[in-house]
Coordinates of C-alpha atoms in Angstrom, one line a residue:
M631 CA -9.1 -25.4 -26.9
N632 CA -7.6 -23.1 -23.8
I633 CA -8.4 -23.9 -20.1
L634 CA -8.5 -21.0 -17.8
K635 CA -7.8 -20.6 -14.3
K636 CA -9.3 -18.9 -12.2
R637 CA -6.8 -16.8 -10.0
S638 CA -7.8 -17.3 -6.3
W639 CA -8.7 -13.8 -5.7
E640 CA -11.0 -13.5 -9.0
I641 CA -15.3 -13.6 -8.3
P642 CA -17.5 -14.7 -11.4
E643 CA -17.9 -12.1 -13.8
R644 CA -21.0 -11.4 -13.6
E645 CA -20.8 -10.1 -10.0
A646 CA -18.8 -7.1 -11.7
T647 CA -20.1 -4.4 -11.4
P648 CA -20.4 -3.3 -15.6
E649 CA -17.6 -1.2 -16.6
A650 CA -20.2 1.4 -18.3
V651 CA -21.6 2.1 -14.5
F652 CA -18.3 2.2 -13.2
M653 CA -16.6 4.6 -15.5
N654 CA -20.8 7.2 -14.9
R655 CA -20.2 7.2 -11.6
R656 CA -16.7 8.1 -11.7
Q657 CA -17.2 10.5 -14.4
I658 CA -20.0 12.1 -11.9
L659 CA -17.3 12.8 -9.1
A660 CA -15.0 14.4 -11.6
G661 CA -17.7 16.6 -12.6
L662 CA -18.4 17.5 -9.0
T663 CA -15.0 17.8 -8.2
G664 CA -14.1 20.1 -10.9
A665 CA -17.2 22.1 -9.5
G666 CA -16.2 22.3 -6.3
V667 CA -18.8 20.6 -4.9
L668 CA -19.3 17.0 -3.8
M669 CA -23.1 17.5 -3.5
G670 CA -24.7 14.2 -2.5
T671 CA -22.2 11.3 -2.9
G672 CA -22.1 11.9 0.6
L673 CA -18.4 10.9 0.9
G674 CA -17.7 14.6 2.3
I675 CA -14.0 15.0 1.1
R676 CA -12.4 18.2 0.0
P677 CA -10.6 18.1 -3.4
A678 CA -8.7 19.8 -2.9
F679 CA -7.1 16.1 -2.4
A680 CA -7.1 15.4 -6.3
E681 CA -6.2 19.4 -7.4
E682 CA -3.4 20.2 -5.3
D683 CA -1.4 17.7 -7.0
P684 CA 0.0 18.2 -10.6
S685 CA -0.8 15.0 -11.7
A686 CA -4.5 14.7 -11.5
G687 CA -4.9 14.0 -15.6
L688 CA -3.3 10.7 -15.2
Y689 CA -6.9 8.9 -14.2
P690 CA -8.3 7.2 -13.8
V691 CA -6.2 4.7 -15.3
E692 CA -7.1 1.1 -16.8
R693 CA -8.2 -1.1 -14.8
N694 CA -6.5 -5.1 -15.1
G695 CA -8.9 -7.0 -14.5
A696 CA -6.4 -9.7 -13.0
F697 CA -7.1 -8.8 -10.3
T698 CA -10.6 -8.6 -8.1
L699 CA -12.6 -9.0 -4.7
D700 CA -14.1 -11.2 -3.6
R701 CA -16.1 -8.1 -1.7
D702 CA -16.6 -5.2 -2.5
V703 CA -14.9 -1.5 -1.9
T704 CA -14.2 0.0 1.1
P705 CA -16.7 3.2 0.5
E706 CA -13.8 6.6 0.0
E707 CA -15.9 8.4 2.7
F708 CA -14.0 5.5 4.9
T709 CA -11.6 5.5 4.1
S710 CA -9.5 8.3 4.1
K711 CA -11.3 9.4 7.0
Y712 CA -9.3 6.5 9.2
N713 CA -5.6 6.2 8.2
N714 CA -2.0 4.9 10.7
F715 CA 0.2 7.6 9.0
Y716 CA 3.0 8.6 12.7
E717 CA 4.7 11.1 10.6
F718 CA 1.8 12.6 11.4
G719 CA 0.4 11.9 14.8
T720 CA -0.7 8.4 16.5
H721 CA -4.4 8.9 15.4
K722 CA -6.4 7.8 13.5
Q723 CA -7.7 11.2 12.6
I724 CA -4.2 12.4 11.0
W725 CA -6.3 13.1 7.5
P726 CA -5.9 17.0 8.5
A727 CA -3.4 18.0 9.8
A728 CA -1.9 15.3 6.6
Q729 CA -2.6 17.5 3.8
D730 CA 0.5 19.8 5.1
L731 CA 2.9 17.3 3.2
K732 CA 4.5 19.3 0.3
I733 CA 4.5 16.7 -2.2
R734 CA 6.0 19.0 -5.3
P735 CA 8.6 18.8 -6.1
W736 CA 8.8 15.3 -4.9
T737 CA 11.8 13.0 -5.6
V738 CA 12.4 9.4 -5.6
V739 CA 16.7 8.1 -5.3
L740 CA 17.2 5.1 -6.4
D741 CA 20.6 4.2 -5.6
G742 CA 22.5 0.9 -3.5
M743 CA 23.7 -2.4 -5.6
I744 CA 22.4 -1.4 -9.1
D745 CA 23.5 -0.3 -12.7
N746 CA 21.7 2.7 -12.9
P747 CA 21.3 5.1 -9.1
Q748 CA 19.4 8.1 -10.2
E749 CA 17.2 11.0 -8.5
I750 CA 14.1 10.9 -10.4
G751 CA 11.6 13.2 -10.3
I752 CA 8.0 11.8 -9.1
D753 CA 5.7 13.6 -12.8
D754 CA 9.3 11.7 -14.6
L755 CA 9.5 8.0 -13.0
L756 CA 4.9 8.7 -14.3
A757 CA 5.8 9.1 -17.3
K758 CA 8.5 6.2 -17.5
M759 CA 5.9 3.5 -16.0
P760 CA 2.3 2.0 -17.6
L761 CA 0.8 2.8 -14.7
E762 CA -3.0 -0.2 -14.8
E763 CA -6.2 -0.1 -11.8
R764 CA -6.2 -2.9 -8.9
L765 CA -8.1 -3.6 -6.9
Y766 CA -6.9 -5.3 -3.5
R767 CA -7.1 -6.4 0.3
H768 CA -5.4 -4.3 2.7
R769 CA -5.1 -5.8 6.8
C770 CA -3.8 -4.0 8.9
V771 CA -2.6 -5.3 11.8
E772 CA -4.9 -4.2 14.3
A773 CA -7.0 -6.7 13.0
W774 CA -9.4 -4.4 10.6
S775 CA -10.1 -4.7 7.0
M776 CA -10.2 -2.5 3.7
A777 CA -10.4 -3.4 -0.1
V778 CA -9.7 -0.6 -2.3
P779 CA -8.9 0.4 -6.0
W780 CA -4.6 1.3 -6.2
S781 CA -3.2 2.9 -9.2
G782 CA 0.3 2.7 -9.9
F783 CA 2.4 0.7 -11.4
A784 CA 4.2 -3.1 -10.7
L785 CA 7.3 -3.5 -8.7
A786 CA 8.7 -5.4 -10.6
E787 CA 9.0 -2.2 -13.4
L788 CA 10.7 0.1 -10.9
V789 CA 13.5 -3.1 -9.7
K790 CA 14.3 -3.4 -14.0
L791 CA 14.4 0.7 -14.4
A792 CA 17.3 0.3 -11.3
G793 CA 19.0 -2.8 -12.9
P794 CA 20.1 -4.2 -9.4
Q795 CA 23.5 -6.1 -10.0
T796 CA 24.0 -9.4 -8.9
G797 CA 24.9 -10.1 -4.4
A798 CA 21.2 -7.8 -4.5
K799 CA 18.9 -9.3 -2.4
Y800 CA 16.7 -6.5 -0.2
L801 CA 15.5 -3.5 -0.9
R802 CA 15.0 -1.0 1.4
F803 CA 12.1 2.0 1.8
E804 CA 12.5 5.9 2.7
T805 CA 9.8 7.2 4.1
F806 CA 10.4 11.3 3.9
L807 CA 12.2 13.2 7.6
D808 CA 10.6 17.2 7.6
P809 CA 9.4 17.3 11.3
S810 CA 8.6 21.1 10.1
V811 CA 5.3 19.7 8.1
A812 CA 5.3 16.5 9.8
S813 CA 4.4 16.7 13.6
G814 CA 4.8 13.5 14.2
Q815 CA 8.6 13.6 13.2
K816 CA 9.3 16.0 16.4
Q817 CA 9.0 12.2 18.2
S818 CA 11.9 11.2 19.5
W819 CA 11.4 8.1 20.9
Y820 CA 10.5 7.4 17.3
P821 CA 13.0 5.4 15.1
W822 CA 12.7 8.0 12.3
P823 CA 12.8 8.2 9.0
Y824 CA 10.0 5.4 8.1
V825 CA 12.2 2.6 6.8
E826 CA 10.6 -0.8 5.2
G827 CA 12.2 -3.5 3.7
L828 CA 11.8 -6.5 1.0
T829 CA 13.6 -9.2 -0.6
L830 CA 14.3 -8.9 -4.2
E831 CA 12.2 -12.2 -4.8
E832 CA 9.2 -10.4 -2.9
A833 CA 10.4 -7.2 -4.7
T834 CA 9.8 -8.8 -8.4
N835 CA 6.7 -10.9 -7.3
E836 CA 3.1 -10.0 -9.9
L837 CA 1.2 -8.6 -6.8
A838 CA 3.8 -6.2 -5.2
F839 CA 2.8 -2.1 -6.7
I840 CA 3.6 0.7 -6.4
A841 CA 0.2 3.1 -5.2
T842 CA 0.2 6.8 -7.1
G843 CA -3.6 7.0 -6.5
I844 CA -7.0 4.9 -5.9
Y845 CA -10.0 5.4 -6.1
G846 CA -9.7 7.3 -9.6
K847 CA -7.6 10.4 -8.2
P848 CA -3.7 10.6 -7.2
L849 CA -3.3 9.7 -3.7
A850 CA -4.8 12.1 -0.8
K851 CA -2.0 12.9 1.3
Q852 CA -2.9 10.9 4.1
Y853 CA -2.5 7.5 1.7
G854 CA 0.6 8.1 1.3
A855 CA 1.2 10.3 -1.7
P856 CA 2.5 11.1 -3.4
I857 CA 4.2 7.1 -3.9
R858 CA 3.7 4.2 -1.7
L859 CA 4.3 0.9 -1.7
V860 CA 1.3 -2.0 -0.9
V861 CA 2.1 -5.9 -0.9
P862 CA -1.2 -7.1 0.0
W863 CA -0.1 -10.1 1.6
K864 CA 1.6 -8.6 3.9
Y865 CA 0.1 -6.6 7.1
G866 CA -0.6 -2.4 6.7
F867 CA 2.3 -1.8 7.9
K868 CA 4.7 -2.7 5.4
S869 CA 3.3 -1.1 3.2
I870 CA 5.1 1.7 3.7
K871 CA 4.3 5.8 2.4
S872 CA 5.5 9.0 0.3
I873 CA 8.5 7.0 -0.2
V874 CA 11.5 9.2 -0.7
K875 CA 14.2 6.2 -1.3
I876 CA 14.7 3.5 -2.8
S877 CA 18.3 1.6 -1.3
F878 CA 19.2 -2.2 -2.9
T879 CA 21.0 -3.7 -0.5
D880 CA 23.1 -7.7 -0.3
E881 CA 22.1 -6.6 4.1
R882 CA 18.2 -7.1 5.7
P883 CA 16.7 -4.1 6.9
V884 CA 15.4 -3.0 10.0
S885 CA 11.8 -1.7 9.0
F886 CA 10.2 0.7 11.6
W887 CA 8.4 -2.0 13.4
E888 CA 10.8 -3.9 14.2
E889 CA 13.4 -1.4 15.0
I890 CA 10.4 -0.2 17.8
Q891 CA 9.9 -3.9 19.1
S892 CA 11.0 -7.2 17.3
S893 CA 8.7 -9.7 19.1
E894 CA 5.5 -8.4 18.1
Y895 CA 6.7 -7.0 14.0
G896 CA 8.7 -9.0 12.5
F897 CA 10.0 -8.5 9.5
W898 CA 8.0 -10.9 7.0
A899 CA 4.4 -9.8 8.8
N900 CA 2.7 -11.8 6.6
V901 CA -0.3 -12.2 7.1
N902 CA -1.8 -15.4 9.0
P903 CA -5.2 -15.9 10.9
S904 CA -3.2 -18.9 12.8
V905 CA -0.5 -16.4 14.5
P906 CA -1.9 -14.2 17.7
H907 CA 0.0 -10.4 17.7
P908 CA 1.1 -10.7 21.4
R909 CA -1.7 -8.3 22.5
W910 CA -4.4 -9.8 20.9
S911 CA -6.3 -12.3 17.2
Q912 CA -5.7 -12.2 13.8
A913 CA -8.7 -14.7 13.3
S914 CA -10.8 -12.6 12.6
E915 CA -10.6 -9.1 11.5
R916 CA -13.2 -5.3 10.8
L917 CA -14.3 -3.8 7.9
L918 CA -13.9 -1.1 7.9
G919 CA -17.3 1.2 6.7
T920 CA -19.4 -2.1 8.7
D921 CA -18.1 -3.6 11.1
E922 CA -18.9 -6.4 9.3
R923 CA -16.7 -9.6 10.9
R924 CA -15.3 -12.0 8.1
N925 CA -12.5 -14.7 9.2
T926 CA -8.8 -14.0 8.2
L927 CA -7.8 -15.3 4.8
L928 CA -3.9 -16.9 4.9
Y929 CA -1.8 -14.6 3.6
N930 CA -4.5 -12.6 3.1
G931 CA -5.7 -14.8 0.2
Y932 CA -3.5 -14.6 -2.0
E933 CA -1.2 -18.0 -1.0
E934 CA -1.4 -19.5 -4.1
Q935 CA 0.8 -16.0 -5.1
V936 CA 3.3 -16.1 -2.1
A937 CA 3.4 -19.0 -0.1
G938 CA 5.7 -20.0 -2.8
L939 CA 8.4 -17.5 -2.1
Y940 CA 8.5 -18.7 1.7
K941 CA 9.3 -22.7 1.1
D942 CA 12.4 -23.0 2.1
L943 CA 13.3 -19.9 4.7
G944 CA 13.1 -23.0 7.5
N945 CA 12.8 -21.5 11.4
E946 CA 12.6 -17.4 10.1
R947 CA 9.0 -16.1 12.3
L948 CA 7.2 -15.4 8.0
F949 CA 4.2 -14.6 10.5
M950 CA 4.9 -12.1 12.8

């Protein structure tokens, strides 16, 4: 007899939206987008977000049923127009400015301590990867949260493609640098380009994900098109957008916000309701779209899957 143990993020099947209903909604939206309108949906989102991306035909992709939610998916009308993307400004309504980002051609460099260094075009990379959809919680360090359907592939698949050498301990991620289209990058007090990092163990954890799509479509530019990191047990600033380079190294990277203010934004940045930000509490979060308050979950609810990564790290500041 097989005994199935539910993961901590799973909900009863009876509470999930039936696949036929979900897919029918996607087909309706796709048809409306093709017609150049989104009549009656209330989304108010420009169809060009998806039409400009040549990978649009790859989506929607099959959902991985192992990654579900304890809450409703946040409607796209809210997540698409409330974004942090400092390359384009410090306010939340940066989505119009982000449309200036040119996402083709787009290449990603894999280098450092690996057997297969390469520069690969985003569409060639997509062709190599097993694409799937996952439902994840997303928790911002600013104490707001959302729940979204990311499409993409496990970061472990990209690690396998690179072939890390003995001694490689970290992945260093770097975003694009182009002040001519990203006005925020003209601000010299920020250490551009945006840099983030993970340990190799974190990068190969089952939850670590590279997102190339959302809501059954390619990533819109304000989400970090055409390729971004998603690590749902960490605060959102760790999920770097619009990646152009991933380096494998034996030295721990200094991340963007860590360089700016290490006392507030550490390398690890794991979610913990008991460890406040120096200027506000992290005990609860505001759900985007409804403004409902919920108690923050340790590791954003993914403790079972990731706590073991940190059990031997002693005095490291795991939650700053």
